[in-house]
Amino acid sequence: MAAAGIMPGSMQRSQAGIIERTLVAGTEALMASAPKGVDPHNRTLVEAAINKFRRRGATPTDRRDAIRDLADVLEHYRPSVKVHLLSKDEGALFEIANKFWIRHNKPDQYKDYDRELWWAWLFYIYLASIALVVRLVERQKGIEGSIGRSSAR
C-alpha cells in the first residue's frame, strides 16, 4: 500500500514533453522553490537530483544517488542546520542518510525496507529540509541586516 500521495512508479508528461515521475500532491511549489537561494554549485546539485530522481527510466541506483546528492547539499549547510533545527532533528537527518544505505555501503547498514516508498519520502524530506534551512538563513540575514541598518542611524 502506497503512503499518502506517493504513487510508486506512476509517470506523467511534463510541460516540456518529458516523461517523469509524478510529484506527490502539493509538492509542486517545493520543486520550484527548493533550488532557489542555494549557492550556485549546490543549486546545480539540487536541480540535478530532482531530475535524476524524477526522470523516466531512473533506476533504484539513480534514485539513491539523487537522495545522496541532496544529503550532501544538506551536509554543506550543516552548520546552519545545527543553528536553526533542534539537535535531535539535525542528528536524525544525517543518521538516516548514514545508516539506511543512502551514503554508505557497510555491512551494518539497514537495507531491508521498502525502498520505493522510503526513498520517495526521503527525497522530499531532504529537499524540504534544504529549502527550510536556506529560508531560515535568508530570514536571519534579513533580521541582522535590518538591525545593522537601524543601529547605524
CSV table of C-alpha atoms in Angstrom, one decimal:
chain,number,residue,atom,x,y,z
A,1,MET,CA,0.0,0.0,0.0
A,2,ALA,CA,1.4,3.4,-1.0
A,3,ALA,CA,1.9,6.2,1.5
A,4,ALA,CA,-0.5,9.1,1.2
A,5,GLY,CA,0.2,10.8,-2.1
A,6,ILE,CA,3.2,8.6,-3.1
A,7,MET,CA,2.4,6.5,-6.1
A,8,PRO,CA,5.4,4.3,-6.8
A,9,GLY,CA,6.3,4.2,-10.5
A,10,SER,CA,3.5,6.5,-11.7
A,11,MET,CA,4.6,8.8,-14.5
A,12,GLN,CA,3.4,12.0,-16.2
A,13,ARG,CA,4.4,14.1,-19.1
A,14,SER,CA,5.9,17.5,-18.2
A,15,GLN,CA,5.0,20.7,-19.9
A,16,ALA,CA,8.3,20.3,-21.8
A,17,GLY,CA,7.1,16.9,-23.0
A,18,ILE,CA,9.4,14.9,-20.8
A,19,ILE,CA,8.1,11.7,-19.2
A,20,GLU,CA,8.9,11.9,-15.5
A,21,ARG,CA,7.9,10.5,-12.1
A,22,THR,CA,4.6,12.0,-10.8
A,23,LEU,CA,5.0,14.5,-7.9
A,24,VAL,CA,3.4,13.9,-4.6
A,25,ALA,CA,0.3,16.0,-4.4
A,26,GLY,CA,1.1,19.5,-3.1
A,27,THR,CA,4.9,19.4,-3.7
A,28,GLU,CA,4.9,21.4,-7.0
A,29,ALA,CA,5.9,24.6,-5.2
A,30,LEU,CA,8.7,22.8,-3.3
A,31,MET,CA,10.1,21.5,-6.6
A,32,ALA,CA,10.2,25.0,-8.0
A,33,SER,CA,11.4,26.8,-4.9
A,34,ALA,CA,13.9,24.4,-3.2
A,35,PRO,CA,16.8,25.2,-5.5
A,36,LYS,CA,16.3,29.0,-5.1
A,37,GLY,CA,18.6,30.7,-2.6
A,38,VAL,CA,21.0,27.8,-2.7
A,39,ASP,CA,24.6,28.8,-3.8
A,40,PRO,CA,25.3,28.2,-7.5
A,41,HIS,CA,27.3,24.9,-7.0
A,42,ASN,CA,24.7,23.3,-4.7
A,43,ARG,CA,21.8,24.7,-6.8
A,44,THR,CA,23.2,22.6,-9.7
A,45,LEU,CA,23.3,19.6,-7.5
A,46,VAL,CA,19.7,20.1,-6.2
A,47,GLU,CA,18.4,20.6,-9.7
A,48,ALA,CA,20.3,17.5,-11.0
A,49,ALA,CA,19.0,15.4,-8.1
A,50,ILE,CA,15.4,16.4,-8.8
A,51,ASN,CA,15.8,15.5,-12.5
A,52,LYS,CA,17.7,12.3,-11.6
A,53,PHE,CA,15.0,11.2,-9.1
A,54,ARG,CA,12.1,12.0,-11.3
A,55,ARG,CA,13.2,11.0,-14.8
A,56,ARG,CA,11.7,8.2,-16.7
A,57,GLY,CA,13.8,5.1,-16.6
A,58,ALA,CA,15.5,6.2,-13.3
A,59,THR,CA,16.9,3.0,-11.7
A,60,PRO,CA,16.9,2.4,-8.0
A,61,THR,CA,20.6,3.4,-8.1
A,62,ASP,CA,19.7,6.7,-9.8
A,63,ARG,CA,17.1,7.5,-7.1
A,64,ARG,CA,19.5,6.5,-4.3
A,65,ASP,CA,22.2,8.8,-5.9
A,66,ALA,CA,19.7,11.7,-6.1
A,67,ILE,CA,18.9,11.3,-2.4
A,68,ARG,CA,22.6,11.1,-1.5
A,69,ASP,CA,23.2,14.3,-3.5
A,70,LEU,CA,20.5,16.1,-1.5
A,71,ALA,CA,22.0,14.8,1.7
A,72,ASP,CA,25.4,16.1,0.6
A,73,VAL,CA,23.9,19.5,-0.1
A,74,LEU,CA,22.4,19.4,3.3
A,75,GLU,CA,25.8,18.5,4.7
A,76,HIS,CA,27.2,21.6,3.1
A,77,TYR,CA,24.6,23.6,5.1
A,78,ARG,CA,25.1,21.5,8.3
A,79,PRO,CA,26.5,24.5,10.4
A,80,SER,CA,23.2,26.3,9.6
A,81,VAL,CA,21.2,23.2,10.2
A,82,LYS,CA,22.8,23.0,13.7
A,83,VAL,CA,21.8,26.6,14.4
A,84,HIS,CA,18.3,26.5,13.0
A,85,LEU,CA,17.0,23.0,13.8
A,86,LEU,CA,16.7,21.1,17.1
A,87,SER,CA,19.8,18.9,17.6
A,88,LYS,CA,17.7,15.7,17.5
A,89,ASP,CA,16.2,16.7,14.2
A,90,GLU,CA,19.6,17.6,12.8
A,91,GLY,CA,21.1,14.3,14.0
A,92,ALA,CA,18.2,12.3,12.6
A,93,LEU,CA,18.5,13.8,9.1
A,94,PHE,CA,22.1,12.6,8.9
A,95,GLU,CA,21.6,9.4,10.8
A,96,ILE,CA,19.1,8.3,8.2
A,97,ALA,CA,21.4,9.1,5.3
A,98,ASN,CA,24.3,7.3,7.1
A,99,LYS,CA,22.6,4.2,8.4
A,100,PHE,CA,19.9,3.4,5.8
A,101,TRP,CA,22.1,2.6,2.8
A,102,ILE,CA,22.0,6.1,1.3
A,103,ARG,CA,25.5,7.4,1.8
A,104,HIS,CA,27.4,4.3,2.9
A,105,ASN,CA,27.6,0.6,1.9
A,106,LYS,CA,28.6,-1.1,5.1
A,107,PRO,CA,27.6,-4.5,6.4
A,108,ASP,CA,25.7,-3.0,9.3
A,109,GLN,CA,23.5,-0.7,7.1
A,110,TYR,CA,19.7,-1.1,7.1
A,111,LYS,CA,18.8,-2.4,3.7
A,112,ASP,CA,15.7,-4.5,4.4
A,113,TYR,CA,12.9,-1.9,3.8
A,114,ASP,CA,10.5,-0.9,1.0
A,115,ARG,CA,13.0,1.4,-0.8
A,116,GLU,CA,10.5,2.6,-3.3
A,117,LEU,CA,8.3,4.2,-0.6
A,118,TRP,CA,11.0,5.2,1.8
A,119,TRP,CA,13.3,6.7,-0.8
A,120,ALA,CA,10.4,8.8,-2.1
A,121,TRP,CA,9.8,10.0,1.4
A,122,LEU,CA,13.5,10.8,2.0
A,123,PHE,CA,13.7,12.6,-1.3
A,124,TYR,CA,11.0,15.1,-0.2
A,125,ILE,CA,12.3,15.3,3.4
A,126,TYR,CA,15.8,16.3,2.2
A,127,LEU,CA,14.5,18.6,-0.4
A,128,ALA,CA,12.2,20.3,2.1
A,129,SER,CA,15.0,20.5,4.7
A,130,ILE,CA,17.3,22.2,2.2
A,131,ALA,CA,14.6,24.7,1.4
A,132,LEU,CA,13.8,25.3,5.1
A,133,VAL,CA,17.4,25.9,6.1
A,134,VAL,CA,18.1,28.2,3.2
A,135,ARG,CA,14.9,30.3,4.0
A,136,LEU,CA,15.8,30.4,7.7
A,137,VAL,CA,19.3,31.6,6.9
A,138,GLU,CA,17.9,34.2,4.5
A,139,ARG,CA,15.5,35.4,7.2
A,140,GLN,CA,18.3,35.6,9.8
A,141,LYS,CA,20.4,37.6,7.4
A,142,GLY,CA,17.5,40.0,6.8
A,143,ILE,CA,16.9,40.4,10.5
A,144,GLU,CA,20.6,41.1,11.1
A,145,GLY,CA,20.7,43.5,8.2
A,146,SER,CA,17.8,45.4,9.5
A,147,ILE,CA,19.3,45.6,13.0
A,148,GLY,CA,22.6,46.8,11.5
A,149,ARG,CA,20.8,49.5,9.4
A,150,SER,CA,18.7,50.7,12.4
A,151,SER,CA,21.7,50.9,14.8
A,152,ALA,CA,23.7,52.9,12.2
A,153,ARG,CA,21.1,55.7,12.3
